[in-house]
Amino acid sequence: MCGIAGAIDLRGRREFPAARLLAMTGAIPHRGPDDEQIHIEPGVALAATRLSIVDLAGGRQPLCNEDGSVWVAQNGEIFDYPELQQELLTRGHTLSTRCDTELWVHLYEDLGRGMFEKTRGQFAVSLWDRKDRTLILGRDRVGICPLHYAEVDGWLLWGSEIKSILASGMIAAKADRRTIDLFFNTFCAGTSRTFFEGIRMIPPGHFLEIRDGRVEQKQYWDLDFPDAGAERRLDDPTPLIDELEHLLRASVEKRLRGDVPVVSYISGGLDSTVVLGLSSRERGYAVPSFTIGLDRAGPDERSHAAESAAALGSRLTTVTLTRRDITDAYPRLIRAAEGPVMDSACACLMRLAGAVHDQGYKVTLTGEGADEALAGYAWFKTQKIRDRLRKKFGDGIPTAIRASVLGLMGGSRAHMPDRFPLQGVRTAQQDLQDLLALGREGLYSGDMWRQLDGHSAYDDMGINHPRFRNWAPLNQSLYVGYKVMLAGLLLNAKGDRVAMNSSVEGRYPLLDDDVIKFCASISPEYKLHGFTDKWILRQVAARTLPQKIANRPKTMFRASRSEAFLDASRPAWVDQLLSREALEATGYFDPAGVARQRAWQTRIPRITVRRGIMDLSLTCVVATQLWHHTFLGGGLCDLPTWTPEPLRQADVPTLDVISSGVSAGCAAPA
């Protein structure tokens, strides 16, 4: 992967200052420690910092086509680049590099906006068509690579991270309270909103087209499912198991491509072990693996990981963390994620990526994506129970159960979401989200509620597929998982940000386009078979893994939260962030309400629903306060803040500055 940034003049052909562009790339050196290059011409500027993985010597970017009329900078990978390169050569194109980034300019020449439908991979791309004076900013289908943008002073700025946009010095950091509320409802960031007012994110499967000062957002892909009852189902599912195995092997082979070694994360669970097994089979030797051990800081899967690695012959590196290690890493996590993060496991994965980097690796495979495709989470099972009760007894019993569980939380339900907030549908995730919504009561300040003004977090989830209501209930919930938790948390704070913070690229074989399409097409019974999650993947695993590994139950990797942040051994900065003065300074939370809930933590048993939700909500308060301190001016605690480096000039010896379209490898424009 890499980091990209840039600017386009929406009013004319002003030249963007090189010092500002260099400040934007200078804010994200971790994304591209191997190279840095910018291209400036009247009205537009493109920049890239490079993590060299394909064509190490020749793949510098931004780069252009033969006549310099189309320019591109990319973060990420097109995985089928060897096949596409051959296609382009056959059609008469001239390629000056082996790098997959160069494919964009030639695919654009042939296909225009249809280039997105042709490409398969994980990417965020900026492409400038000089002749039509059109800029295209696009993002991959499921949201692996981030891309942010903002409009200010007649310019549209973009960057792989928000830090780039802030480092331009053209926009001030302000909080977006609706995104904070989305976080408190789902634990996730948005897929279009960010935590910063005025800074947006291009949603997965979308691109922006900027021309003549107009900015249009267009969708080129969305996940789809057959109508309920029309899914693929066979009396003997063996051909479907064969097909999934074939697709996974092809997906892994593509993600092993590149000019650097590849390693794999492993938790000891099914998904990552399948990926490690398939990658080792494809390589012909055991791929090195990395795992996390928790020392009294959460469920410890070291023994499972060691057993799986040993079964596959993989050399295993274990990073062992304590509660103090997690809290010490948290401020760095918030800087990397650019938003509040509730899931402390993200801090663990940030440390794991650091270990990968320290051993000299740049690319790691992960097992992320199987739970969304094949119903791996507990809430899909509770939904199945709820649907069975509704089918047998009507709506009365599920309604009574919901009321009883919510009653355990106490408090007002004035700000509860509707029972069926997504096109009249209640998905599996909402059972937990209802509890989280109640957890806000007594924590938000009066001003926070007033500024939200009745806005529903569900309006920001992007659930607007026109065929959503036609799908089976399980598939409706899987779609929400892809749109919310996967894109907003697992590929963001738990994926791109923590990996790239250590200059490591994560690759996701289970998020391959063909694998996703296949999993969407099959009957729900092959996903959640009775109460066995990921049933069809387990059948594939049984062909190559020991039975006890293939049938290992799903365990969610989670590290300590309340114990790390709220008990007696908590860091001093937690109390500083939760002080009356700090809470009044940010204005999001009621100091008396926060103090009251902290006091309850010592009296309410840990095993109760109310205590569990309160622990989560208070951790969200700590994370939000820490984010505000880090990016919005400091003054809340004794931790450092993030501020951009001073503007740099374009005479850095190691930096290539391309001006007016002239560059090595690209001809000067006519």
PDB file of C-alpha atoms in Angstrom, residues 139 148 178-180 182-183 186-195 200-204 457 460-462 483-484 487-489 492:
ATOM      1  CA  ARG A 139     -12.320   3.332  -3.649  1.00  0.00           C
ATOM      2  CA  HIS A 148     -11.058  11.196   2.563  1.00  0.00           C
ATOM      3  CA  ARG A 178     -23.491  12.869  14.557  1.00  0.00           C
ATOM      4  CA  THR A 179     -20.528  10.594  13.910  1.00  0.00           C
ATOM      5  CA  ILE A 180     -19.806  10.472  17.638  1.00  0.00           C
ATOM      6  CA  LEU A 182     -23.025   6.715  15.454  1.00  0.00           C
ATOM      7  CA  PHE A 183     -19.984   5.463  17.370  1.00  0.00           C
ATOM      8  CA  THR A 186     -22.466   0.831  16.820  1.00  0.00           C
ATOM      9  CA  PHE A 187     -18.837   1.147  18.088  1.00  0.00           C
ATOM     10  CA  CYS A 188     -17.933   2.041  14.496  1.00  0.00           C
ATOM     11  CA  ALA A 189     -16.960   5.050  12.469  1.00  0.00           C
ATOM     12  CA  GLY A 190     -19.098   5.879   9.481  1.00  0.00           C
ATOM     13  CA  THR A 191     -18.445   4.940   5.866  1.00  0.00           C
ATOM     14  CA  SER A 192     -19.179   8.433   4.561  1.00  0.00           C
ATOM     15  CA  ARG A 193     -19.036  10.701   7.627  1.00  0.00           C
ATOM     16  CA  THR A 194     -15.872  11.050   9.703  1.00  0.00           C
ATOM     17  CA  PHE A 195     -15.408  12.322  13.243  1.00  0.00           C
ATOM     18  CA  ARG A 200     -15.941  13.113   4.354  1.00  0.00           C
ATOM     19  CA  MET A 201     -14.968   9.617   3.294  1.00  0.00           C
ATOM     20  CA  ILE A 202     -15.738   8.133  -0.107  1.00  0.00           C
ATOM     21  CA  PRO A 203     -17.970   5.114   0.652  1.00  0.00           C
ATOM     22  CA  PRO A 204     -16.843   1.647  -0.456  1.00  0.00           C
ATOM     23  CA  ALA A 457     -27.635   7.058  13.708  1.00  0.00           C
ATOM     24  CA  ASP A 460     -25.821   7.219   8.499  1.00  0.00           C
ATOM     25  CA  MET A 461     -25.444   3.467   8.015  1.00  0.00           C
ATOM     26  CA  GLY A 462     -25.854   3.502   4.253  1.00  0.00           C
ATOM     27  CA  LYS A 483     -21.751  -1.934   5.555  1.00  0.00           C
ATOM     28  CA  VAL A 484     -21.270  -1.014   9.216  1.00  0.00           C
ATOM     29  CA  ALA A 487     -16.128  -1.135   6.758  1.00  0.00           C
ATOM     30  CA  GLY A 488     -16.407   1.106   9.828  1.00  0.00           C
ATOM     31  CA  LEU A 489     -14.276  -0.831  12.325  1.00  0.00           C
ATOM     32  CA  ASN A 492     -10.532   0.809   9.486  1.00  0.00           C
TER      33      ASN A 492
END
